[in-house]
Each structure stands twice: as C-alpha cells, then as structure tokens.
Amino acid sequence: MSAENILVIGAGIAGLNAALALSKPGRRVTLIERDPPPPEGSADEAFEVWERRGVGHLRHSHAFLARLYLLLREKYPDLLQALLDAGCRELRFEDGVPDTLREIYEPTQEDNDLTILTSRRTTLEFIMRRYVATLPGVKFITNTRVKGLRQDRAADGTPKITGVIVDKDGQEQILSADLVVDAGGKNALGMDWLKAAGIHVREEVEGAGILYYTRHYRLRPGQEEPPRGKLPGGADLGYIKYGIFPADNGCFSITLAVPEVEMELRRRIVHPDVFDTVCRAIPAMEPWIEETRVDPTSKVYGMGELKSQWRHLVEDGKPIVLNYIPMGDNLIRTNPLYGRGCSFAAVEAQALDRALDASDDPAEWARQYHADVARDVRPYYDSMLKQDLAAIRRAANGLNPDYKAGIKARLAKSFIEDAINIALRSDIDLLREAMHGFHMLSHPEAWLKKPMNFLKVMRVWARGKKRNKAYYLPRIGPKRHEMFELLELSPTLDWEKYNKAA
Ligand SMILES: Cc1cc2nc3c(=O)[nH]c(=O)nc-3n(C[C@H](O)[C@H](O)[C@H](O)COP(=O)(O)OP(=O)(O)OC[C@H]3O[C@@H](n4cnc5c(N)ncnc54)[C@H](O)[C@@H]3O)c2cc1C
C-alpha cells in the first residue's frame, strides 16, 4: 500500500514539518487542528491575539538550531526568506564569539552554517503555516478536535489505524486515512487512545528539574540592543538559569529557569516586578531591560511539568501498531533549555518521508522511521538527560548546608569549569567544533572525543587557574543568598521536595 491519504493530528511545529516533508505529487496531507487559524495580519497581531489553547508554551522563548535552519536553507529557501522578511533573525556564530576570542577571530565559510533562527514563536509558526498552506495537496481543517482513532487489524493480527474520529461543531465524523501522523504535542491523547484499545506503548520519562518563566519586551523607537560578547547571553547561576532571546521586529524575550526545589523563588518570580528585579541584578541582562531602552510587552508566562520522554512503538523489531506515526513532542520530549524540540520534529518528519519513499509496507514504514529517528537523535537525548540529572543534583546539593563534594564530584566540576569552559573561551577551533554538536550537526560529544581536542582541553586544565586567568568569565551574577536578600525572600526550603530531588 502507499500513503496517498495522510491525516496529521495537530498543526504545531511537528505537524507543519510533516506537511513540509510529505507534500509530494500523489499524496494528500490534511492537518487537523483544534485551534483557530492565525490572524491574517502582522507578526505583532499573531503575538497579541492568536488563540492557541493547544500550545501552552506558544509565548515562551523559541529559537531554531542550525540543524533546522540549514534544512530550511537547503530544502525550503522560499520559506526561510519569508521568515526573514517577517523579521526573524539569523544569529550567527560570530555573534556568539566571546570577547576573549574576538580579536583573533577570522570568519570561515563553515561559520555561516552555525546559525540560529530566532523570533517570537508566534512569528515562526504563523509564517511556516502560511507557507505550508500553499503546498500542493496540503489542506488544513481548523477548529476541529480529533477525539479518537479508528482501528482495525492487519492480516497478522497487528492493530492498524485506519483513520480518526473528529468532533466538528459538536458533530462526530470519521475521516479515513492510509496513515495517521499524530503531532498532537506534549498533551496529545494518542497514547491514551491506544492504551484504551489494549495497545501499550513503553515510555522512558525523566523530570527536567526546572520551571520556565518568560517575559517579552520591545525596544523603544530609536533604541538598539546592547552589545554582546563580554558576558554570556545565557548562563547558569545554580539557583537560576537565564537566557536572552533576540526576536523579530524589535522584540526580545528573557527566560529564567528555576530549579524545582526552589519553591519560594518559583512562587514569586511570576510577578513582573520580581522577574525584572532578578534580571536587573544579573549584569548580562541589566542593560537589556533598562527602562529608557525597552517596554515590557507581556506578563510573565510560567511553565512547569517539563520532562524528557521517549516513546517506543517498535518492540523486538515489530511495530506494535501500524499506520500510526507519532511525531514531535508526542514521540520525544526534551528539556526546552536545550532548544532542540523543533529540530527533533524536523528530523523526524524528514525520516518519515524517507521511510514512505522506501517501501509500500506499513510495518517497514514504522521500523525504518523509528530506527532512523533513534540513530539520529538518541545521542542528543542521552546527552541532555545526563546534563539534566547532573544539574538537578547540583541544584539540590547547592541548597544542602551539610553537603561536601567528594573528590570525584570536585574533579568533574573542575573539568567543566576550569578545562572545558576555559578551552572553549580560548580556542576558536574548539568552540566551532563544540557548537557543531550543540546545533545537532555532529554527535554532541564528538568534538571532545577527538584525541587532539581532548589533549588541547587537558593542556588548558594543566596550565592552571592562574595562567588561564584572562579566560575566566567575570562574575555573572549574585550568589543565592544575595539574590534572596534583594528579593526579600526566605531562603528556607521545602524539605520534602528537596529530599526527593536530592
Ligand atoms: C517552554 C518551552 C520552550 C521551548 N523552546 C524551544 C526552543 O527554543 N527551540 C526548540 O527547538 N524547541 C523548543 N521547545 C520545544 C518545542 O516547542 C516543541 O518540541 C514543539 O512545539 C513540538 O512541536 P509539536 O508539533 O509536537 O507540538 P506543538 O507545537 O505543541 O503542537 C501540537 C498541536 O497539536 C494540536 N492538537 C493537540 N491535540 C489535538 C487534537 N486532539 N486534535 C486536533 N489538534 C490537536 C495543538 O492544538 C497544537 O497545535 C520548547 C518547549 C517549551 C515547553
């Protein structure tokens, strides 16, 4: 059989990527979306009025890594141009070169690949959506909720999905399909429907250990963004992580990530004045929110329940269900701190297109798709998980007055702070290679596994703090007790939560 009639549940980032990848002569791709379409007007209008109850994180900071940026540049240049025309920004490698390397930095051709595409997510999404709507064979059904899957059995008894049940204006309808792509996002119900039908999907789940808080701002007329380079646009102070996200049309957002164990800070940081006080106390952010420079354009959006999750739909080489392909957050969720979710979705969509082209057998579609996705993105997933677990431990240990780091923990800390971080601030080639991994263009640890690079890092470590002095960052922000004093917060902890995390 061939997948001529494809139904996609959800027109978020994964749904749109699915349509981009799958739209081909001979295929019909229908996206069914519970939310209304974007407004007809400008990027500002989309940000201000587009109702997206199906995407709770729509107004959190978003950026596309080079993996996705390059895909757009190579396969969909018209779409990339439309995004740039709407004000989306290309943050290039050279924009992130630290001041310790600026003088010796010489651009290379390859540096153009290490580009982040950034804007308000509403802008990225509504421009993508407009473009996707022009693709041959692609159709949107909006304001329509999928409320179930239609199921049958293949000749060998394997369950197979033959369509979806939708709720349109209170009326139930059945839509048939050769293939259902479930891009319903992190709250998709597909796995629940499968479970109700006796199909159990195995999952790996780990908490990300943080909550996300985002506020948007706009530069006042005639004002410019502060210069970059001296202090990082994103860093980890232990009790808080911050990130500045330049966006389209004079806008930018700031995201603060707070460890789950910081109950008091979590509770207060949603207040705009507390949020801004935190930002002003951290030197890298302070110039960004000077009152004479910017106006806030939003409240503080908060988001919890952040986790990493990997779902398995092929067991021992056999798909547990046919003609049903989960994609995006419904298949793999990751901690948003790493900014990889949208790139994962794009990689998955391309993998599905290859699988559909390679075979007419639905079992083979599933096998090839899930194998391709695992081969490509699992290393990044594992590496993020490792970093998350270490960060959760660090945040919890940092709060424990009785905690004494053992020799192994002290060495690991020093390896990161005194070897890796300093090597990346003192060697432009190492920085380039590390960014390659960050952007999902090579294995995340490939750069460090190269003997020559490892040797360079060890040499930096051996040189010692004194001789590396010039490459250390200046103080990036107040210590926890200083910040808590400033915010007039009690530093006491929720010990139950703390013990669980520790
Ligand atoms: C706070 C936060 C910040 C992030 N920042 C970044 C970042 O900077 N860079 C990055 O790459 N990734 C980031 N991510 C991850 C990224 O947002 C997700 O990976 C991405 O949105 C996944 O796309 P999706 O299409 O699977 O889900 P979504 O984009 O959530 O879309 C799901 C769609 O399905 C629709 N839907 C759901 N159920 C139904 C139904 N039953 N019927 C019809 N429609 C339905 C919803 O309305 C929605 O439109 C972030 C995530 C969070 C939470």
Coordinates of C-alpha atoms and ligand atoms in Angstrom, one line a residue:
M1 CA 0.0 0.0 0.0
S2 CA 1.1 3.6 -0.5
A3 CA 0.4 6.5 1.8
E4 CA -1.7 8.6 -0.6
N5 CA -4.0 10.0 2.0
I6 CA -2.2 11.2 5.2
L7 CA -4.0 12.7 8.2
V8 CA -1.9 14.8 10.6
I9 CA -3.3 15.4 14.0
G10 CA -2.1 18.9 15.1
A11 CA -0.7 21.9 13.1
G12 CA 2.0 22.9 15.5
I13 CA 5.7 22.7 14.7
A14 CA 5.8 18.9 14.1
G15 CA 2.5 18.9 12.1
L16 CA 3.9 21.7 9.9
N17 CA 7.2 20.0 9.4
A18 CA 5.3 16.8 8.5
A19 CA 3.4 18.7 5.8
L20 CA 6.7 20.3 4.5
A21 CA 8.4 16.9 4.2
L22 CA 5.4 14.8 3.0
S23 CA 3.8 17.1 0.4
K24 CA 4.6 15.4 -2.9
P25 CA 2.7 14.6 -6.1
G26 CA 0.3 11.7 -5.4
R27 CA -0.1 12.5 -1.7
R28 CA -2.8 14.4 0.1
V29 CA -1.8 15.7 3.5
T30 CA -4.6 17.0 5.8
L31 CA -3.7 18.7 9.0
I32 CA -6.5 18.7 11.6
E33 CA -6.1 21.4 14.3
R34 CA -8.2 22.0 17.3
D35 CA -7.2 25.7 17.5
P36 CA -8.3 28.6 15.2
P37 CA -6.0 29.7 12.3
P38 CA -3.7 32.6 12.8
P39 CA -5.0 36.1 12.2
E40 CA -4.4 37.5 8.7
G41 CA -2.4 40.4 9.8
S42 CA 1.2 41.1 11.0
A43 CA 3.6 39.3 13.3
D44 CA 2.5 41.6 16.1
E45 CA -1.1 40.7 15.6
A46 CA -0.3 37.0 15.7
F47 CA 1.6 37.5 19.0
E48 CA -1.1 39.6 20.6
V49 CA -4.3 37.8 19.5
W50 CA -3.7 34.3 18.2
E51 CA -5.5 31.9 20.4
R52 CA -3.6 28.6 20.8
R53 CA -5.0 26.7 23.8
G54 CA -3.4 23.6 22.3
V55 CA 0.1 25.0 22.7
G56 CA 0.6 26.3 26.3
H57 CA 4.2 27.2 25.5
L58 CA 3.4 29.3 22.4
R59 CA 4.5 32.5 24.1
H60 CA 7.7 31.1 25.6
S61 CA 11.1 31.9 24.1
H62 CA 11.9 29.8 21.0
A63 CA 14.8 29.5 18.6
F64 CA 15.6 27.1 15.8
L65 CA 19.0 25.5 15.9
A66 CA 21.3 25.2 12.9
R67 CA 20.0 21.7 12.1
L68 CA 16.6 23.1 11.4
Y69 CA 17.9 26.4 10.0
L70 CA 20.1 24.5 7.4
L71 CA 17.2 22.3 6.5
L72 CA 15.1 25.4 5.7
R73 CA 18.0 27.0 3.8
E74 CA 18.7 23.9 1.7
K75 CA 15.3 22.5 1.0
Y76 CA 12.8 25.4 1.6
P77 CA 14.7 28.6 0.8
D78 CA 11.4 30.4 0.0
L79 CA 10.2 29.6 3.4
L80 CA 13.4 30.8 5.0
Q81 CA 13.1 34.0 3.0
A82 CA 9.5 34.5 4.1
L83 CA 10.6 34.1 7.8
L84 CA 13.4 36.6 7.3
D85 CA 11.0 39.0 5.6
A86 CA 8.7 38.8 8.6
G87 CA 11.6 39.8 10.8
C88 CA 13.0 36.5 12.0
R89 CA 16.7 36.9 12.8
E90 CA 19.8 34.9 11.9
L91 CA 22.1 34.8 15.0
R92 CA 25.5 33.7 13.5
F93 CA 28.4 32.0 15.1
E94 CA 30.3 35.3 15.1
D95 CA 27.6 36.9 17.2
G96 CA 28.4 34.5 20.0
V97 CA 32.2 34.6 19.9
P98 CA 33.3 35.6 23.4
D99 CA 35.3 38.8 23.8
T100 CA 38.4 36.6 24.7
L101 CA 38.5 35.4 21.1
R102 CA 37.1 38.4 19.2
E103 CA 40.4 39.9 18.3
I104 CA 41.8 36.8 16.7
Y105 CA 38.5 35.6 15.2
E106 CA 38.6 35.1 11.4
P107 CA 35.3 34.1 9.8
T108 CA 35.3 30.8 7.8
Q109 CA 32.7 29.7 5.3
E110 CA 31.6 27.0 7.7
D111 CA 30.7 29.5 10.3
N112 CA 27.7 30.5 8.2
D113 CA 26.2 27.1 8.9
L114 CA 26.3 27.6 12.7
T115 CA 23.3 29.9 12.7
I116 CA 20.3 30.1 15.0
L117 CA 17.0 31.3 13.6
T118 CA 15.1 33.2 16.2
S119 CA 11.9 35.2 16.7
R120 CA 8.8 35.1 18.7
R121 CA 7.4 31.6 18.3
T122 CA 4.1 33.0 17.0
T123 CA 6.0 34.6 14.1
L124 CA 7.9 31.4 13.3
E125 CA 4.8 29.4 13.4
F126 CA 2.4 31.6 11.5
I127 CA 4.8 32.2 8.7
M128 CA 5.6 28.5 8.4
R129 CA 1.9 27.8 8.4
R130 CA 1.1 30.3 5.6
Y131 CA 3.8 28.7 3.5
V132 CA 2.7 25.2 4.2
A133 CA -0.9 26.2 3.2
T134 CA 0.5 26.9 -0.4
L135 CA 2.0 23.4 -0.8
P136 CA 0.3 21.2 -3.3
G137 CA -2.0 18.6 -1.8
V138 CA -1.9 20.2 1.7
K139 CA -5.2 21.1 3.5
F140 CA -6.0 22.5 6.9
I141 CA -9.1 21.6 8.9
T142 CA -9.1 24.1 11.9
N143 CA -11.3 24.5 15.0
T144 CA -11.6 20.7 14.9
R145 CA -10.6 18.3 17.6
V146 CA -9.6 14.7 17.0
K147 CA -11.2 12.7 19.7
G148 CA -10.2 9.1 18.8
L149 CA -8.5 6.7 16.4
R150 CA -10.3 4.3 14.1
Q151 CA -8.8 0.9 14.5
D152 CA -8.7 -2.5 12.6
R153 CA -6.3 -5.4 12.4
A154 CA -3.8 -6.4 9.8
A155 CA -3.8 -9.9 8.4
D156 CA -1.2 -11.0 11.0
G157 CA -3.3 -9.6 13.8
T158 CA -1.3 -6.4 14.4
P159 CA -3.6 -3.5 15.3
K160 CA -3.7 -0.9 12.5
I161 CA -5.1 2.6 12.4
T162 CA -7.5 3.4 9.5
G163 CA -8.5 6.9 10.4
V164 CA -9.6 9.4 13.1
I165 CA -12.8 10.4 14.7
V166 CA -13.2 14.2 14.8
D167 CA -15.6 16.5 16.6
K168 CA -16.6 19.3 14.3
D169 CA -19.1 21.8 15.8
G170 CA -20.5 19.1 18.1
Q171 CA -20.9 16.6 15.3
E172 CA -18.9 13.4 15.2
Q173 CA -17.3 12.4 11.9
I174 CA -14.9 9.7 10.7
L175 CA -12.1 10.6 8.4
S176 CA -10.3 7.7 6.8
A177 CA -6.5 7.6 6.1
D178 CA -3.7 5.4 4.8
L179 CA -1.5 6.8 7.5
V180 CA -2.2 8.9 10.7
V181 CA 0.7 11.1 11.8
D182 CA 0.0 12.1 15.5
A183 CA 1.7 15.5 16.0
G184 CA -0.7 16.5 18.9
G185 CA 2.2 17.8 21.0
K186 CA 3.0 17.1 24.7
N187 CA -0.6 16.8 25.7
A188 CA -1.6 14.5 22.8
L189 CA -4.1 11.9 23.7
G190 CA -3.0 9.3 21.1
M191 CA -1.2 7.0 23.6
D192 CA -4.2 7.1 25.8
W193 CA -6.5 6.0 22.9
L194 CA -4.0 3.2 22.1
K195 CA -4.0 2.1 25.7
A196 CA -7.8 2.0 25.8
A197 CA -7.6 -0.3 22.8
G198 CA -5.2 -2.6 24.6
I199 CA -2.0 -1.3 22.9
H200 CA 0.6 -0.4 25.5
V201 CA 3.4 2.0 24.5
R202 CA 6.5 1.8 26.6
E203 CA 7.9 5.1 27.7
E204 CA 11.1 6.4 29.4
V205 CA 10.4 9.5 31.4
E206 CA 12.7 11.8 33.5
G207 CA 11.8 15.2 35.0
A208 CA 13.8 18.2 33.7
G209 CA 14.0 19.5 37.3
I210 CA 13.2 23.1 36.3
L211 CA 10.4 25.5 35.6
Y212 CA 10.4 28.1 32.8
Y213 CA 9.4 31.7 33.2
T214 CA 9.4 34.1 30.1
R215 CA 8.7 37.7 29.7
H216 CA 8.7 39.7 26.4
Y217 CA 10.0 43.2 25.7
R218 CA 10.2 45.6 22.8
L219 CA 12.9 48.2 22.2
R220 CA 11.7 51.7 22.3
P221 CA 11.9 53.7 19.0
G222 CA 15.5 54.6 18.2
Q223 CA 16.9 52.2 20.8
E224 CA 19.3 49.3 20.0
E225 CA 20.1 46.0 21.6
P226 CA 23.1 46.2 23.9
P227 CA 26.5 44.9 22.5
R228 CA 27.2 41.2 23.1
G229 CA 30.3 39.3 23.9
K230 CA 31.6 40.3 27.3
L231 CA 29.0 38.4 29.3
P232 CA 27.1 35.3 28.0
G233 CA 23.6 35.7 26.8
G234 CA 22.7 32.7 28.8
A235 CA 24.3 31.1 31.9
D236 CA 23.6 29.1 35.0
L237 CA 23.9 30.6 38.4
G238 CA 22.9 27.4 40.2
Y239 CA 19.7 28.7 41.7
I240 CA 18.6 30.2 38.4
K241 CA 19.5 29.9 34.7
Y242 CA 18.9 32.8 32.3
G243 CA 18.6 33.2 28.6
I244 CA 18.2 36.3 26.4
F245 CA 16.3 35.5 23.1
P246 CA 16.5 38.3 20.4
A247 CA 13.4 38.1 18.3
D248 CA 11.7 39.8 15.4
N249 CA 10.6 43.4 14.9
G250 CA 12.4 45.0 17.8
C251 CA 11.2 42.4 20.3
F252 CA 13.1 40.0 22.5
S253 CA 12.3 37.8 25.5
I254 CA 14.1 36.7 28.6
T255 CA 13.6 33.3 30.1
L256 CA 14.5 32.4 33.6
A257 CA 14.6 28.7 34.6
V258 CA 14.3 27.9 38.2
P259 CA 15.1 24.5 39.8
E260 CA 12.0 22.7 41.1
V261 CA 13.5 22.7 44.6
E262 CA 13.5 26.5 44.8
M263 CA 9.9 26.7 46.0
E264 CA 10.0 30.3 47.3
L265 CA 11.6 31.7 44.2
R266 CA 9.2 29.8 41.9
R267 CA 6.2 31.3 43.7
R268 CA 7.4 34.9 43.4
I269 CA 9.1 35.1 40.1
V270 CA 5.8 35.2 38.1
H271 CA 5.3 38.7 39.4
P272 CA 6.6 41.1 36.7
D273 CA 8.4 43.3 39.2
V274 CA 10.2 40.4 40.8
F275 CA 11.1 39.0 37.4
D276 CA 12.6 42.3 36.3
T277 CA 14.4 42.8 39.6
V278 CA 16.1 39.4 39.1
C279 CA 17.1 40.4 35.5
R280 CA 18.4 43.8 36.7
A281 CA 20.6 42.1 39.3
I282 CA 22.3 39.9 36.6
P283 CA 24.9 42.1 34.7
A284 CA 24.3 40.4 31.3
M285 CA 20.6 41.2 31.4
E286 CA 20.6 44.6 33.1
P287 CA 21.3 46.7 30.0
W288 CA 18.6 44.7 28.1
I289 CA 15.8 45.9 30.3
E290 CA 16.8 49.5 31.1
E291 CA 13.6 51.4 31.4
T292 CA 14.8 54.0 28.9
R293 CA 15.6 51.3 26.4
V294 CA 12.6 48.9 26.4
D295 CA 9.0 48.4 27.3
P296 CA 7.6 45.1 28.6
T297 CA 5.0 43.7 26.2
S298 CA 3.8 40.7 28.2
K299 CA 3.1 39.3 31.6
V300 CA 5.5 36.6 32.9
Y301 CA 4.5 33.3 31.4
G302 CA 5.3 30.3 33.6
M303 CA 5.5 26.6 32.6
G304 CA 6.1 23.5 34.7
E305 CA 5.8 19.8 34.1
L306 CA 8.9 19.9 31.9
K307 CA 10.3 16.5 31.2
S308 CA 12.2 14.3 28.9
Q309 CA 10.2 11.5 27.4
W310 CA 10.9 8.8 24.8
R311 CA 8.2 6.5 23.5
H312 CA 8.8 3.2 21.9
L313 CA 6.4 1.9 19.2
V314 CA 8.6 -0.8 17.8
E315 CA 9.5 -3.8 20.1
D316 CA 11.9 -6.5 19.1
G317 CA 11.8 -5.2 15.5
K318 CA 8.0 -5.4 15.3
P319 CA 5.7 -2.3 15.2
I320 CA 3.1 -2.5 18.0
V321 CA 0.6 -0.6 15.8
L322 CA 0.5 0.0 12.0
N323 CA -0.3 3.2 10.1
Y324 CA 0.2 5.3 13.2
I325 CA 3.3 7.5 13.4
P326 CA 3.7 9.8 16.4
M327 CA 5.9 12.8 15.8
G328 CA 7.3 15.9 17.7
D329 CA 6.6 16.1 21.4
N330 CA 4.2 13.2 21.2
L331 CA 7.1 10.9 20.4
I332 CA 10.1 12.6 22.1
R333 CA 10.0 15.4 24.6
T334 CA 13.1 17.2 25.8
N335 CA 14.0 19.9 28.3
P336 CA 13.4 23.2 26.5
L337 CA 16.6 24.6 27.8
Y338 CA 18.5 22.9 25.0
G339 CA 16.2 24.4 22.3
R340 CA 16.1 21.1 20.4
G341 CA 12.4 20.1 20.3
C342 CA 11.6 21.8 17.0
S343 CA 14.8 20.4 15.3
F344 CA 13.8 16.9 16.6
A345 CA 10.4 17.4 15.0
A346 CA 12.0 18.4 11.7
V347 CA 14.4 15.4 11.7
E348 CA 11.5 13.1 12.4
A349 CA 9.4 14.5 9.5
Q350 CA 12.3 14.0 7.1
A351 CA 12.8 10.5 8.4
L352 CA 9.1 9.7 7.8
D353 CA 9.3 10.9 4.2
R354 CA 12.3 8.7 3.5
A355 CA 10.5 5.7 5.1
L356 CA 7.4 6.3 2.9
D357 CA 9.5 6.6 -0.2
A358 CA 11.5 3.4 0.6
S359 CA 8.6 1.0 1.0
D360 CA 4.9 0.2 0.5
D361 CA 4.8 -1.9 3.6
P362 CA 3.4 -0.1 6.7
A363 CA 5.4 -2.3 9.0
E364 CA 8.5 -1.2 7.2
W365 CA 7.5 2.5 7.4
A366 CA 7.3 2.2 11.2
R367 CA 10.6 0.2 11.5
Q368 CA 12.6 2.5 9.3
Y369 CA 11.1 5.7 10.8
H370 CA 11.7 4.7 14.4
A371 CA 15.2 3.3 13.7
D372 CA 16.2 6.4 11.7
V373 CA 15.0 8.7 14.4
A374 CA 16.7 6.8 17.2
R375 CA 20.0 6.7 15.3
D376 CA 19.9 10.4 14.6
V377 CA 18.5 12.0 17.8
R378 CA 19.1 9.5 20.6
P379 CA 22.7 10.7 21.2
Y380 CA 21.4 14.3 21.8
Y381 CA 18.6 13.0 24.0
D382 CA 21.0 10.9 26.1
S383 CA 23.5 13.8 26.4
M384 CA 20.7 16.2 27.6
L385 CA 19.4 13.6 30.1
K386 CA 22.9 13.3 31.6
Q387 CA 23.3 17.1 31.9
D388 CA 19.8 17.4 33.4
L389 CA 20.5 14.8 36.1
A390 CA 23.8 16.5 36.9
A391 CA 22.0 19.9 37.1
I392 CA 19.3 18.5 39.4
R393 CA 21.9 17.1 41.7
R394 CA 23.9 20.3 41.7
A395 CA 20.8 22.4 42.4
A396 CA 19.9 20.2 45.3
N397 CA 23.4 19.9 46.7
G398 CA 23.8 23.6 46.5
L399 CA 21.0 24.0 49.0
N400 CA 22.2 21.5 51.4
P401 CA 24.4 23.2 54.1
D402 CA 25.9 19.8 55.1
Y403 CA 26.8 18.8 51.5
K404 CA 30.5 18.1 51.0
A405 CA 31.5 17.3 47.5
G406 CA 33.7 14.1 47.2
I407 CA 36.8 14.1 45.1
K408 CA 35.1 12.7 42.1
A409 CA 32.4 15.4 42.1
R410 CA 35.1 18.1 42.7
L411 CA 37.2 16.8 39.7
A412 CA 34.1 16.7 37.5
K413 CA 33.2 20.3 38.4
S414 CA 36.8 21.4 37.8
F415 CA 36.9 19.6 34.5
I416 CA 33.9 21.5 33.3
E417 CA 34.7 24.9 34.8
D418 CA 38.5 25.0 34.5
A419 CA 39.1 22.8 31.5
I420 CA 36.2 22.7 29.1
N421 CA 34.7 26.2 29.7
I422 CA 38.2 27.8 29.5
A423 CA 39.2 25.8 26.5
L424 CA 36.1 27.0 24.7
R425 CA 36.8 30.6 25.6
S426 CA 40.5 30.4 24.5
D427 CA 40.4 28.2 21.3
I428 CA 38.2 29.2 18.4
D429 CA 38.5 25.9 16.6
L430 CA 37.4 24.0 19.7
L431 CA 34.5 26.4 20.1
R432 CA 33.5 25.8 16.5
E433 CA 33.5 22.1 16.9
A434 CA 31.6 22.1 20.1
M435 CA 29.0 24.4 18.5
H436 CA 28.7 21.8 15.7
G437 CA 27.5 19.3 18.3
F438 CA 25.3 21.8 20.1
H439 CA 23.5 22.5 16.8
M440 CA 22.9 18.8 16.1
L441 CA 25.3 18.8 13.1
S442 CA 27.6 16.1 14.7
H443 CA 27.4 13.8 17.7
P444 CA 27.2 16.0 20.8
E445 CA 30.4 14.7 22.3
A446 CA 32.3 14.0 19.0
W447 CA 34.4 17.2 19.4
L448 CA 35.7 16.1 22.8
K449 CA 36.3 12.5 21.8
K450 CA 38.8 13.6 19.1
P451 CA 42.2 12.8 20.7
M452 CA 43.7 16.1 19.5
N453 CA 40.8 18.1 21.0
F454 CA 40.9 16.2 24.3
L455 CA 44.6 16.8 24.5
K456 CA 44.0 20.6 24.0
V457 CA 41.4 20.6 26.8
M458 CA 43.7 18.7 29.1
R459 CA 46.6 21.1 28.3
V460 CA 44.3 24.0 29.3
W461 CA 43.4 22.3 32.5
A462 CA 47.1 21.6 33.3
R463 CA 48.0 25.2 32.7
G464 CA 46.2 26.1 35.9
K465 CA 43.8 28.8 37.0
K466 CA 46.5 31.5 37.4
R467 CA 47.8 31.2 33.8
N468 CA 44.2 30.9 32.5
K469 CA 43.0 33.9 34.4
A470 CA 42.2 36.0 31.3
Y471 CA 39.7 33.4 30.1
Y472 CA 37.5 33.2 33.1
L473 CA 34.2 35.0 33.0
P474 CA 33.7 37.9 35.2
R475 CA 31.1 37.3 38.0
I476 CA 27.9 36.5 36.2
G477 CA 25.5 37.4 39.0
P478 CA 24.7 37.5 42.6
K479 CA 25.0 34.4 44.8
R480 CA 21.8 32.8 46.0
H481 CA 21.8 34.4 49.4
E482 CA 22.4 37.9 47.9
M483 CA 19.6 37.5 45.4
F484 CA 17.2 36.2 48.1
E485 CA 18.1 39.1 50.3
L486 CA 17.4 41.5 47.4
L487 CA 14.0 39.9 46.7
E488 CA 13.2 39.8 50.4
L489 CA 12.7 36.0 50.1
S490 CA 13.1 33.5 52.8
P491 CA 15.8 31.1 51.9
T492 CA 14.1 28.2 53.7
L493 CA 13.3 25.1 51.7
D494 CA 10.5 22.7 51.1
W495 CA 12.4 19.8 52.5
E496 CA 10.1 17.1 51.3
K497 CA 10.7 18.3 47.7
Y498 CA 14.3 18.8 48.4
N499 CA 14.9 15.3 49.7
K500 CA 13.1 13.8 46.7
A501 CA 15.3 15.7 44.3
A502 CA 18.5 15.0 46.2
Ligands
LIG1 C1 8.8 26.5 27.4 C2 9.3 25.8 26.1 C3 10.2 26.4 25.4 C4 10.7 25.8 24.2 N1 11.7 26.3 23.5 C5 12.2 25.7 22.4 C6 13.2 26.3 21.5 O1 13.7 27.4 21.8 N2 13.6 25.6 20.4 C7 13.1 24.4 20.1 O2 13.5 23.8 19.1 N3 12.2 23.8 20.9 C8 11.7 24.4 22.0 N4 10.7 23.9 22.7 C9 10.2 22.6 22.3 C10 9.2 22.8 21.2 O3 8.3 23.9 21.5 C11 8.4 21.6 20.9 O4 9.3 20.5 20.8 C12 7.5 21.7 19.7 O5 6.5 22.6 19.9 C13 6.9 20.4 19.4 O6 6.0 20.5 18.3 P1 4.7 19.6 18.3 O7 4.1 20.0 17.0 O8 5.0 18.3 18.6 O9 3.8 20.2 19.4 P2 3.0 21.6 19.5 O10 3.8 22.6 18.8 O11 2.6 21.8 20.9 O12 1.7 21.4 18.6 C14 0.7 20.4 18.9 C15 -0.5 20.8 18.1 O13 -1.5 19.8 18.1 C16 -2.8 20.4 18.4 N5 -3.6 19.3 18.9 C17 -3.4 18.6 20.1 N6 -4.3 17.7 20.3 C18 -5.2 17.8 19.2 C19 -6.4 17.1 18.9 N7 -6.8 16.1 19.6 N8 -7.0 17.5 17.7 C20 -6.5 18.5 17.0 N9 -5.4 19.1 17.3 C21 -4.7 18.8 18.4 C22 -2.5 21.5 19.3 O14 -3.5 22.5 19.3 C23 -1.2 22.1 18.7 O15 -1.4 23.0 17.7 C24 10.2 24.5 23.9 C25 9.2 23.9 24.6 C26 8.8 24.5 25.8 C27 7.7 23.8 26.6

